[in-house]
PDB file of C-alpha atoms in Angstrom:
ATOM      1  CA  ALA A   1     -14.273   6.157 -76.247  1.00  0.00           C
ATOM      2  CA  HIS A   2     -17.190   3.983 -77.508  1.00  0.00           C
ATOM      3  CA  VAL A   3     -18.385   0.575 -76.303  1.00  0.00           C
ATOM      4  CA  GLY A   4     -16.429  -2.041 -78.131  1.00  0.00           C
ATOM      5  CA  THR A   5     -13.490   0.339 -78.815  1.00  0.00           C
ATOM      6  CA  ALA A   6     -10.191  -0.625 -77.444  1.00  0.00           C
ATOM      7  CA  VAL A   7      -8.697   2.044 -75.365  1.00  0.00           C
ATOM      8  CA  ARG A   8      -4.997   2.681 -74.919  1.00  0.00           C
ATOM      9  CA  VAL A   9      -3.790   4.050 -71.545  1.00  0.00           C
ATOM     10  CA  ASP A  10      -0.225   5.217 -71.406  1.00  0.00           C
ATOM     11  CA  PHE A  11       1.595   5.672 -68.149  1.00  0.00           C
ATOM     12  CA  THR A  12       5.157   5.805 -66.843  1.00  0.00           C
ATOM     13  CA  VAL A  13       6.759   4.043 -64.067  1.00  0.00           C
ATOM     14  CA  GLY A  14      10.109   4.580 -62.179  1.00  0.00           C
ATOM     15  CA  GLU A  15      11.995   7.760 -61.468  1.00  0.00           C
ATOM     16  CA  PRO A  16      10.573  10.991 -62.861  1.00  0.00           C
ATOM     17  CA  LYS A  17      14.049  11.532 -64.499  1.00  0.00           C
ATOM     18  CA  ALA A  18      14.072   8.355 -66.289  1.00  0.00           C
ATOM     19  CA  PRO A  19      10.434   7.292 -66.948  1.00  0.00           C
ATOM     20  CA  ALA A  20       9.889   3.841 -68.512  1.00  0.00           C
ATOM     21  CA  ARG A  21       6.958   2.472 -70.549  1.00  0.00           C
ATOM     22  CA  GLY A  22       4.784   0.760 -68.192  1.00  0.00           C
ATOM     23  CA  SER A  23       2.779  -2.440 -68.441  1.00  0.00           C
ATOM     24  CA  MET A  24      -0.489  -3.607 -66.761  1.00  0.00           C
ATOM     25  CA  GLU A  25       1.678  -5.599 -64.273  1.00  0.00           C
ATOM     26  CA  ASP A  26       3.238  -2.278 -63.065  1.00  0.00           C
ATOM     27  CA  LEU A  27      -0.329  -1.072 -61.964  1.00  0.00           C
ATOM     28  CA  ILE A  28      -0.592  -3.739 -59.349  1.00  0.00           C
ATOM     29  CA  ASP A  29       1.536  -1.804 -56.810  1.00  0.00           C
ATOM     30  CA  LEU A  30      -0.528   1.342 -57.331  1.00  0.00           C
ATOM     31  CA  GLY A  31      -3.361   2.631 -55.014  1.00  0.00           C
ATOM     32  CA  LYS A  32      -6.654   4.082 -56.014  1.00  0.00           C
ATOM     33  CA  LYS A  33      -5.192   7.774 -55.829  1.00  0.00           C
ATOM     34  CA  GLU A  34      -2.423   6.943 -58.283  1.00  0.00           C
ATOM     35  CA  ILE A  35      -4.580   4.972 -60.664  1.00  0.00           C
ATOM     36  CA  THR A  36      -7.097   7.827 -60.695  1.00  0.00           C
ATOM     37  CA  GLU A  37      -4.307  10.337 -61.574  1.00  0.00           C
ATOM     38  CA  ILE A  38      -3.113   8.037 -64.386  1.00  0.00           C
ATOM     39  CA  MET A  39      -6.414   7.750 -65.839  1.00  0.00           C
ATOM     40  CA  LYS A  40      -7.130  11.451 -65.516  1.00  0.00           C
ATOM     41  CA  LYS A  41      -3.787  12.122 -67.484  1.00  0.00           C
ATOM     42  CA  ASN A  42      -4.995   9.805 -70.215  1.00  0.00           C
ATOM     43  CA  GLY A  43      -8.157  11.702 -70.692  1.00  0.00           C
ATOM     44  CA  PHE A  44     -10.563   9.748 -68.303  1.00  0.00           C
ATOM     45  CA  PRO A  45     -11.306  11.960 -65.406  1.00  0.00           C
ATOM     46  CA  GLU A  46     -14.783  10.326 -64.557  1.00  0.00           C
ATOM     47  CA  SER A  47     -14.645   7.544 -62.108  1.00  0.00           C
ATOM     48  CA  GLU A  48     -17.040   5.501 -59.902  1.00  0.00           C
ATOM     49  CA  THR A  49     -16.207   3.891 -56.745  1.00  0.00           C
ATOM     50  CA  THR A  50     -18.553   0.834 -55.584  1.00  0.00           C
ATOM     51  CA  GLN A  51     -18.377  -1.328 -52.564  1.00  0.00           C
ATOM     52  CA  GLU A  52     -19.246  -4.756 -53.939  1.00  0.00           C
ATOM     53  CA  ASP A  53     -21.426  -7.269 -52.066  1.00  0.00           C
ATOM     54  CA  TRP A  54     -18.564  -9.712 -51.916  1.00  0.00           C
ATOM     55  CA  GLY A  55     -16.428  -7.138 -49.989  1.00  0.00           C
ATOM     56  CA  GLU A  56     -14.112  -5.771 -52.631  1.00  0.00           C
ATOM     57  CA  THR A  57     -14.191  -2.101 -53.759  1.00  0.00           C
ATOM     58  CA  SER A  58     -14.272  -1.339 -57.572  1.00  0.00           C
ATOM     59  CA  LEU A  59     -12.797   1.712 -59.061  1.00  0.00           C
ATOM     60  CA  SER A  60     -14.422   1.975 -62.505  1.00  0.00           C
ATOM     61  CA  PHE A  61     -13.738   4.295 -65.572  1.00  0.00           C
ATOM     62  CA  PRO A  62     -16.886   3.800 -67.690  1.00  0.00           C
ATOM     63  CA  GLU A  63     -15.604   5.632 -70.744  1.00  0.00           C
ATOM     64  CA  ALA A  64     -12.450   3.540 -70.752  1.00  0.00           C
ATOM     65  CA  ASN A  65     -14.399   0.186 -70.054  1.00  0.00           C
ATOM     66  CA  ILE A  66     -11.898  -0.652 -67.155  1.00  0.00           C
ATOM     67  CA  ASP A  67     -12.573  -1.664 -63.582  1.00  0.00           C
ATOM     68  CA  PHE A  68      -9.900  -1.957 -60.853  1.00  0.00           C
ATOM     69  CA  PHE A  69     -10.800  -4.212 -57.966  1.00  0.00           C
ATOM     70  CA  PHE A  70      -9.275  -3.552 -54.472  1.00  0.00           C
ATOM     71  CA  GLU A  71      -9.332  -5.699 -51.303  1.00  0.00           C
ATOM     72  CA  GLY A  72      -8.558  -3.006 -48.662  1.00  0.00           C
ATOM     73  CA  ASP A  73      -5.925  -0.874 -50.212  1.00  0.00           C
ATOM     74  CA  GLU A  74      -4.516  -3.856 -52.312  1.00  0.00           C
ATOM     75  CA  LEU A  75      -5.282  -3.918 -56.123  1.00  0.00           C
ATOM     76  CA  ILE A  76      -6.182  -7.587 -56.628  1.00  0.00           C
ATOM     77  CA  SER A  77      -7.557  -7.552 -60.227  1.00  0.00           C
ATOM     78  CA  ILE A  78      -8.119  -5.449 -63.335  1.00  0.00           C
ATOM     79  CA  LEU A  79     -11.069  -6.043 -65.864  1.00  0.00           C
ATOM     80  CA  MET A  80     -11.004  -4.571 -69.234  1.00  0.00           C
ATOM     81  CA  ALA A  81     -13.981  -4.848 -71.486  1.00  0.00           C
ATOM     82  CA  HIS A  82     -13.446  -4.822 -75.334  1.00  0.00           C
TER      83      HIS A  82
END
């Protein structure tokens, strides 16, 4: 992926026998480990974790231009750069 390039991330939710096409809203219930696995499956194995000054933890995937922000173990926001 290049800066300024939109990146498509495909993932499935639900039972393994009947996966459904997921949406960004479906990610909100996932933890860092699950999100990292989804991103790896989509070709983005490199991630960075940062403890932000304001207390949140960011899980970033630089090549995908996406950051996931957590408060404790709860995903509270997703930032995607285009």
